Amino acid sequence: MEIERINENTLKFYISYGDIEERGFSREDIWYNREKGEELFWEMMDEVNDHEDFSVDGPLWIQVQALDKGLEIVVTKAQISKDGNKLELPDLNDGENSSGVTQDLENFMEQSFPKEDSSSEESTPKSKKKRHLDDDLTLTIKFKDIEDVISLSQSMKDTRFVDDRLYAYDNNYYLHIGFPNGFLSEDEQEDYISQLLEYGEESDKTVHYLAEYGTEVMAENALKQLRKHFK
């Protein structure tokens, strides 16, 4: 594995598919098995830390680019502003994703959200969307800026029964949130949704679209992480 220190907060490393297989993982593992993909990622981070002083003590911005013979991974520590009220992220419009096949952690560390048919979801008017308790409910909320997401995180204290991840795309932020079946009643789910819509608006952008064209800011427990860092 090749490691390159970009700056104090950013590392880039390259790992070949051959190296991945020598570590006991297959390509199918890293793209489709969340636990295996996560295990490989943290194994690589441990190796990175053996060569570089790069402590992980806050939110990470992670980009995974699939190349012909391996993966190029850029890891950046998100910075908290001096006043402690703003999460400062890398420039999202630097064109870094303009070439190659970019895969954010949506594929690299696959979360336990159900697969969605992006073509059917994006063409369905919001008023006609059906929510069924026999399936995991998922939706995407769009925010104009990170401050609205932070305000939501401070308002929504109990997120034990939701799966949430945060994306940035086209100067907006998107929270993809899932309600695993069996934990909340339909009324409780609707209460959560009403609270979400106080700070943002429902979007037809699918999680797969955001993973491919946007930037994953927080891979899991986004609201809990924001609440922790912005008390």
mmCIF file of C-alpha atoms in Angstrom:
data_model
loop_
_atom_site.group_PDB
_atom_site.id
_atom_site.type_symbol
_atom_site.label_atom_id
_atom_site.label_comp_id
_atom_site.label_asym_id
_atom_site.label_seq_id
_atom_site.Cartn_x
_atom_site.Cartn_y
_atom_site.Cartn_z
ATOM 1 C CA MET A 1 0.000 0.000 0.000
ATOM 2 C CA GLU A 2 1.292 3.453 -0.952
ATOM 3 C CA ILE A 3 0.732 6.345 1.467
ATOM 4 C CA GLU A 4 1.042 10.049 0.650
ATOM 5 C CA ARG A 5 0.700 12.855 3.191
ATOM 6 C CA ILE A 6 -1.099 15.751 1.495
ATOM 7 C CA ASN A 7 -1.190 18.106 4.472
ATOM 8 C CA GLU A 8 -1.795 18.118 8.216
ATOM 9 C CA ASN A 9 -5.401 17.017 7.829
ATOM 10 C CA THR A 10 -5.364 14.958 4.631
ATOM 11 C CA LEU A 11 -3.873 11.610 3.633
ATOM 12 C CA LYS A 12 -4.050 9.791 0.338
ATOM 13 C CA PHE A 13 -3.274 6.116 -0.039
ATOM 14 C CA TYR A 14 -3.435 3.600 -2.847
ATOM 15 C CA ILE A 15 -4.049 -0.127 -2.496
ATOM 16 C CA SER A 16 -4.056 -2.593 -5.380
ATOM 17 C CA TYR A 17 -6.718 -5.253 -5.810
ATOM 18 C CA GLY A 18 -3.920 -7.813 -5.471
ATOM 19 C CA ASP A 19 -2.986 -6.380 -2.072
ATOM 20 C CA ILE A 20 -6.649 -6.409 -1.070
ATOM 21 C CA GLU A 21 -6.925 -10.102 -1.960
ATOM 22 C CA GLU A 22 -3.695 -10.904 -0.094
ATOM 23 C CA ARG A 23 -5.321 -9.410 3.005
ATOM 24 C CA GLY A 24 -8.147 -11.924 2.676
ATOM 25 C CA PHE A 25 -10.786 -9.724 1.024
ATOM 26 C CA SER A 26 -12.420 -10.007 -2.381
ATOM 27 C CA ARG A 27 -13.728 -7.217 -4.612
ATOM 28 C CA GLU A 28 -17.255 -8.370 -3.806
ATOM 29 C CA ASP A 29 -16.459 -8.000 -0.103
ATOM 30 C CA ILE A 30 -15.444 -4.360 -0.333
ATOM 31 C CA TRP A 31 -18.317 -3.263 -2.566
ATOM 32 C CA TYR A 32 -21.226 -5.275 -1.217
ATOM 33 C CA ASN A 33 -20.397 -6.436 2.324
ATOM 34 C CA ARG A 34 -20.551 -3.563 4.787
ATOM 35 C CA GLU A 35 -18.729 -5.322 7.622
ATOM 36 C CA LYS A 36 -15.931 -6.580 5.360
ATOM 37 C CA GLY A 37 -15.513 -3.184 3.710
ATOM 38 C CA GLU A 38 -15.403 -1.471 7.077
ATOM 39 C CA GLU A 39 -12.907 -4.024 8.398
ATOM 40 C CA LEU A 40 -10.609 -3.425 5.417
ATOM 41 C CA PHE A 41 -10.847 0.351 5.786
ATOM 42 C CA TRP A 42 -9.857 0.366 9.456
ATOM 43 C CA GLU A 43 -7.125 -2.190 8.813
ATOM 44 C CA MET A 44 -5.678 0.224 6.255
ATOM 45 C CA MET A 45 -6.072 3.148 8.659
ATOM 46 C CA ASP A 46 -4.131 1.203 11.312
ATOM 47 C CA GLU A 47 -1.344 0.686 8.785
ATOM 48 C CA VAL A 48 -1.460 4.368 7.855
ATOM 49 C CA ASN A 49 -1.077 5.305 11.517
ATOM 50 C CA ASP A 50 2.030 3.118 11.743
ATOM 51 C CA HIS A 51 3.666 5.410 9.177
ATOM 52 C CA GLU A 52 1.958 8.751 9.800
ATOM 53 C CA ASP A 53 0.665 10.551 12.886
ATOM 54 C CA PHE A 54 -2.969 10.849 11.851
ATOM 55 C CA SER A 55 -5.293 10.529 14.830
ATOM 56 C CA VAL A 56 -8.992 10.100 14.116
ATOM 57 C CA ASP A 57 -10.793 12.170 16.747
ATOM 58 C CA GLY A 58 -13.678 13.715 14.838
ATOM 59 C CA PRO A 59 -15.714 13.610 11.612
ATOM 60 C CA LEU A 60 -13.928 12.389 8.487
ATOM 61 C CA TRP A 61 -14.456 13.276 4.828
ATOM 62 C CA ILE A 62 -13.605 10.181 2.804
ATOM 63 C CA GLN A 63 -13.379 9.766 -0.969
ATOM 64 C CA VAL A 64 -12.789 6.384 -2.580
ATOM 65 C CA GLN A 65 -11.897 6.317 -6.268
ATOM 66 C CA ALA A 66 -11.953 2.989 -8.094
ATOM 67 C CA LEU A 67 -9.047 2.722 -10.547
ATOM 68 C CA ASP A 68 -8.269 -0.034 -13.040
ATOM 69 C CA LYS A 69 -5.910 -1.889 -10.688
ATOM 70 C CA GLY A 70 -6.899 -0.737 -7.236
ATOM 71 C CA LEU A 71 -8.407 1.923 -4.988
ATOM 72 C CA GLU A 72 -7.237 5.462 -4.294
ATOM 73 C CA ILE A 73 -8.538 6.718 -0.962
ATOM 74 C CA VAL A 74 -8.399 10.290 0.338
ATOM 75 C CA VAL A 75 -9.129 10.837 4.033
ATOM 76 C CA THR A 76 -9.536 14.358 5.411
ATOM 77 C CA LYS A 77 -10.285 15.368 8.975
ATOM 78 C CA ALA A 78 -13.151 17.888 9.081
ATOM 79 C CA GLN A 79 -12.172 20.899 11.174
ATOM 80 C CA ILE A 80 -14.192 22.713 13.794
ATOM 81 C CA SER A 81 -14.063 26.503 13.432
ATOM 82 C CA LYS A 82 -12.317 28.520 16.140
ATOM 83 C CA ASP A 83 -15.611 29.639 17.633
ATOM 84 C CA GLY A 84 -16.729 26.004 17.786
ATOM 85 C CA ASN A 85 -19.939 26.683 15.898
ATOM 86 C CA LYS A 86 -19.140 25.553 12.373
ATOM 87 C CA LEU A 87 -17.948 22.362 10.739
ATOM 88 C CA GLU A 88 -15.336 23.303 8.129
ATOM 89 C CA LEU A 89 -15.093 20.809 5.266
ATOM 90 C CA PRO A 90 -12.822 20.518 2.229
ATOM 91 C CA ASP A 91 -13.724 22.502 -0.900
ATOM 92 C CA LEU A 92 -16.544 20.514 -2.464
ATOM 93 C CA ASN A 93 -16.242 22.226 -5.852
ATOM 94 C CA ASP A 94 -12.591 21.665 -6.686
ATOM 95 C CA GLY A 95 -13.368 19.295 -9.553
ATOM 96 C CA GLU A 96 -11.526 16.438 -7.899
ATOM 97 C CA ASN A 97 -14.277 14.017 -8.906
ATOM 98 C CA SER A 98 -14.287 14.989 -12.582
ATOM 99 C CA SER A 99 -12.359 11.953 -13.844
ATOM 100 C CA GLY A 100 -12.461 8.233 -13.183
ATOM 101 C CA VAL A 101 -15.117 6.253 -11.430
ATOM 102 C CA THR A 102 -15.695 7.728 -7.984
ATOM 103 C CA GLN A 103 -17.255 5.654 -5.246
ATOM 104 C CA ASP A 104 -17.914 7.268 -1.884
ATOM 105 C CA LEU A 105 -18.484 5.191 1.201
ATOM 106 C CA GLU A 106 -22.016 4.371 0.023
ATOM 107 C CA ASN A 107 -20.385 1.465 -1.791
ATOM 108 C CA PHE A 108 -17.120 1.146 0.125
ATOM 109 C CA MET A 109 -18.712 0.709 3.537
ATOM 110 C CA GLU A 110 -22.247 -0.295 2.516
ATOM 111 C CA GLN A 111 -24.754 0.611 5.195
ATOM 112 C CA SER A 112 -27.841 -1.426 5.998
ATOM 113 C CA PHE A 113 -30.275 0.618 3.955
ATOM 114 C CA PRO A 114 -32.513 -1.232 1.492
ATOM 115 C CA LYS A 115 -31.694 -0.966 -2.190
ATOM 116 C CA GLU A 116 -33.749 1.666 -3.957
ATOM 117 C CA ASP A 117 -34.822 1.954 -7.592
ATOM 118 C CA SER A 118 -33.546 5.439 -8.335
ATOM 119 C CA SER A 119 -35.427 5.751 -11.622
ATOM 120 C CA SER A 120 -38.799 5.029 -10.059
ATOM 121 C CA GLU A 121 -38.207 7.056 -6.900
ATOM 122 C CA GLU A 122 -37.025 10.198 -8.640
ATOM 123 C CA SER A 123 -39.955 10.148 -11.068
ATOM 124 C CA THR A 124 -42.611 9.697 -8.351
ATOM 125 C CA PRO A 125 -44.271 12.876 -7.030
ATOM 126 C CA LYS A 126 -43.817 13.322 -3.307
ATOM 127 C CA SER A 127 -47.564 13.410 -2.728
ATOM 128 C CA LYS A 128 -47.907 9.894 -4.170
ATOM 129 C CA LYS A 129 -45.108 8.253 -2.205
ATOM 130 C CA LYS A 130 -46.351 5.374 -0.072
ATOM 131 C CA ARG A 131 -44.843 4.542 3.296
ATOM 132 C CA HIS A 132 -45.270 0.943 4.413
ATOM 133 C CA LEU A 133 -44.369 -0.482 7.802
ATOM 134 C CA ASP A 134 -43.507 -3.849 6.242
ATOM 135 C CA ASP A 135 -40.485 -2.210 4.579
ATOM 136 C CA ASP A 136 -37.771 -0.043 6.104
ATOM 137 C CA LEU A 137 -38.779 3.580 5.558
ATOM 138 C CA THR A 138 -36.024 5.735 4.049
ATOM 139 C CA LEU A 139 -36.044 9.314 2.863
ATOM 140 C CA THR A 140 -33.659 12.120 2.002
ATOM 141 C CA ILE A 141 -33.884 15.620 3.472
ATOM 142 C CA LYS A 142 -32.234 18.607 1.762
ATOM 143 C CA PHE A 143 -30.714 21.482 3.787
ATOM 144 C CA LYS A 144 -29.489 24.848 2.535
ATOM 145 C CA ASP A 145 -26.447 24.854 4.822
ATOM 146 C CA ILE A 146 -24.722 22.878 7.547
ATOM 147 C CA GLU A 147 -26.102 25.158 10.262
ATOM 148 C CA ASP A 148 -29.621 23.822 9.618
ATOM 149 C CA VAL A 149 -28.365 20.252 10.012
ATOM 150 C CA ILE A 150 -26.634 21.172 13.268
ATOM 151 C CA SER A 151 -29.829 22.798 14.563
ATOM 152 C CA LEU A 152 -31.752 19.631 13.693
ATOM 153 C CA SER A 153 -29.210 17.466 15.521
ATOM 154 C CA GLN A 154 -29.603 19.561 18.665
ATOM 155 C CA SER A 155 -33.389 19.403 18.443
ATOM 156 C CA MET A 156 -33.659 15.683 17.700
ATOM 157 C CA LYS A 157 -32.147 14.243 20.869
ATOM 158 C CA ASP A 158 -33.085 10.582 20.441
ATOM 159 C CA THR A 159 -31.722 9.021 17.246
ATOM 160 C CA ARG A 160 -31.217 5.493 18.571
ATOM 161 C CA PHE A 161 -33.733 3.991 16.177
ATOM 162 C CA VAL A 162 -32.682 5.707 12.956
ATOM 163 C CA ASP A 163 -29.833 5.153 10.505
ATOM 164 C CA ASP A 164 -28.539 8.426 9.104
ATOM 165 C CA ARG A 165 -25.679 9.644 6.944
ATOM 166 C CA LEU A 166 -24.825 13.089 5.630
ATOM 167 C CA TYR A 167 -23.886 14.099 2.078
ATOM 168 C CA ALA A 168 -22.870 17.360 0.409
ATOM 169 C CA TYR A 169 -23.895 18.044 -3.181
ATOM 170 C CA ASP A 170 -24.209 21.207 -5.286
ATOM 171 C CA ASN A 171 -23.728 23.567 -2.312
ATOM 172 C CA ASN A 172 -26.467 21.856 -0.299
ATOM 173 C CA TYR A 173 -26.456 19.165 2.381
ATOM 174 C CA TYR A 174 -28.537 15.997 2.249
ATOM 175 C CA LEU A 175 -29.393 13.761 5.191
ATOM 176 C CA HIS A 176 -30.336 10.240 4.145
ATOM 177 C CA ILE A 177 -32.255 8.697 7.005
ATOM 178 C CA GLY A 178 -33.689 5.234 7.490
ATOM 179 C CA PHE A 179 -36.142 3.855 10.035
ATOM 180 C CA PRO A 180 -35.420 0.118 10.463
ATOM 181 C CA ASN A 181 -38.588 -1.921 10.569
ATOM 182 C CA GLY A 182 -39.887 -2.968 13.976
ATOM 183 C CA PHE A 183 -38.524 -0.196 16.201
ATOM 184 C CA LEU A 184 -40.970 2.679 15.719
ATOM 185 C CA SER A 185 -44.693 2.823 15.118
ATOM 186 C CA GLU A 186 -46.079 4.607 12.070
ATOM 187 C CA ASP A 187 -47.085 7.579 14.238
ATOM 188 C CA GLU A 188 -43.597 7.780 15.762
ATOM 189 C CA GLN A 189 -42.042 7.704 12.301
ATOM 190 C CA GLU A 190 -44.332 10.519 11.179
ATOM 191 C CA ASP A 191 -43.337 12.545 14.263
ATOM 192 C CA TYR A 192 -39.672 12.161 13.303
ATOM 193 C CA ILE A 193 -40.429 13.176 9.731
ATOM 194 C CA SER A 194 -42.344 16.274 10.856
ATOM 195 C CA GLN A 195 -39.347 17.307 12.933
ATOM 196 C CA LEU A 196 -36.995 16.747 9.993
ATOM 197 C CA LEU A 197 -39.154 18.923 7.753
ATOM 198 C CA GLU A 198 -38.958 21.816 10.210
ATOM 199 C CA TYR A 199 -35.314 22.265 9.204
ATOM 200 C CA GLY A 200 -35.188 20.960 5.635
ATOM 201 C CA GLU A 201 -37.309 19.720 2.769
ATOM 202 C CA GLU A 202 -37.831 16.256 1.345
ATOM 203 C CA SER A 203 -35.722 15.535 -1.734
ATOM 204 C CA ASP A 204 -36.126 13.060 -4.574
ATOM 205 C CA LYS A 205 -32.350 12.532 -4.686
ATOM 206 C CA THR A 206 -31.628 8.879 -3.971
ATOM 207 C CA VAL A 207 -28.809 7.717 -1.739
ATOM 208 C CA HIS A 208 -27.179 6.085 -4.770
ATOM 209 C CA TYR A 209 -27.241 9.350 -6.717
ATOM 210 C CA LEU A 210 -25.706 11.258 -3.807
ATOM 211 C CA ALA A 211 -23.062 8.587 -3.310
ATOM 212 C CA GLU A 212 -22.009 8.770 -6.952
ATOM 213 C CA TYR A 213 -22.176 12.513 -7.568
ATOM 214 C CA GLY A 214 -21.923 14.040 -4.112
ATOM 215 C CA THR A 215 -19.522 13.811 -1.186
ATOM 216 C CA GLU A 216 -20.196 11.707 1.888
ATOM 217 C CA VAL A 217 -19.521 13.877 4.943
ATOM 218 C CA MET A 218 -20.494 11.438 7.687
ATOM 219 C CA ALA A 219 -20.924 7.747 6.987
ATOM 220 C CA GLU A 220 -23.141 6.924 9.962
ATOM 221 C CA ASN A 221 -24.761 8.457 13.045
ATOM 222 C CA ALA A 222 -24.515 11.904 11.467
ATOM 223 C CA LEU A 223 -26.952 13.617 13.830
ATOM 224 C CA LYS A 224 -25.339 12.044 16.889
ATOM 225 C CA GLN A 225 -21.867 13.146 15.741
ATOM 226 C CA LEU A 226 -23.015 16.709 15.063
ATOM 227 C CA ARG A 227 -24.808 16.865 18.405
ATOM 228 C CA LYS A 228 -21.622 15.716 20.137
ATOM 229 C CA HIS A 229 -19.376 18.283 18.445
ATOM 230 C CA PHE A 230 -21.775 21.241 18.667
ATOM 231 C CA LYS A 231 -23.207 21.120 22.165
#
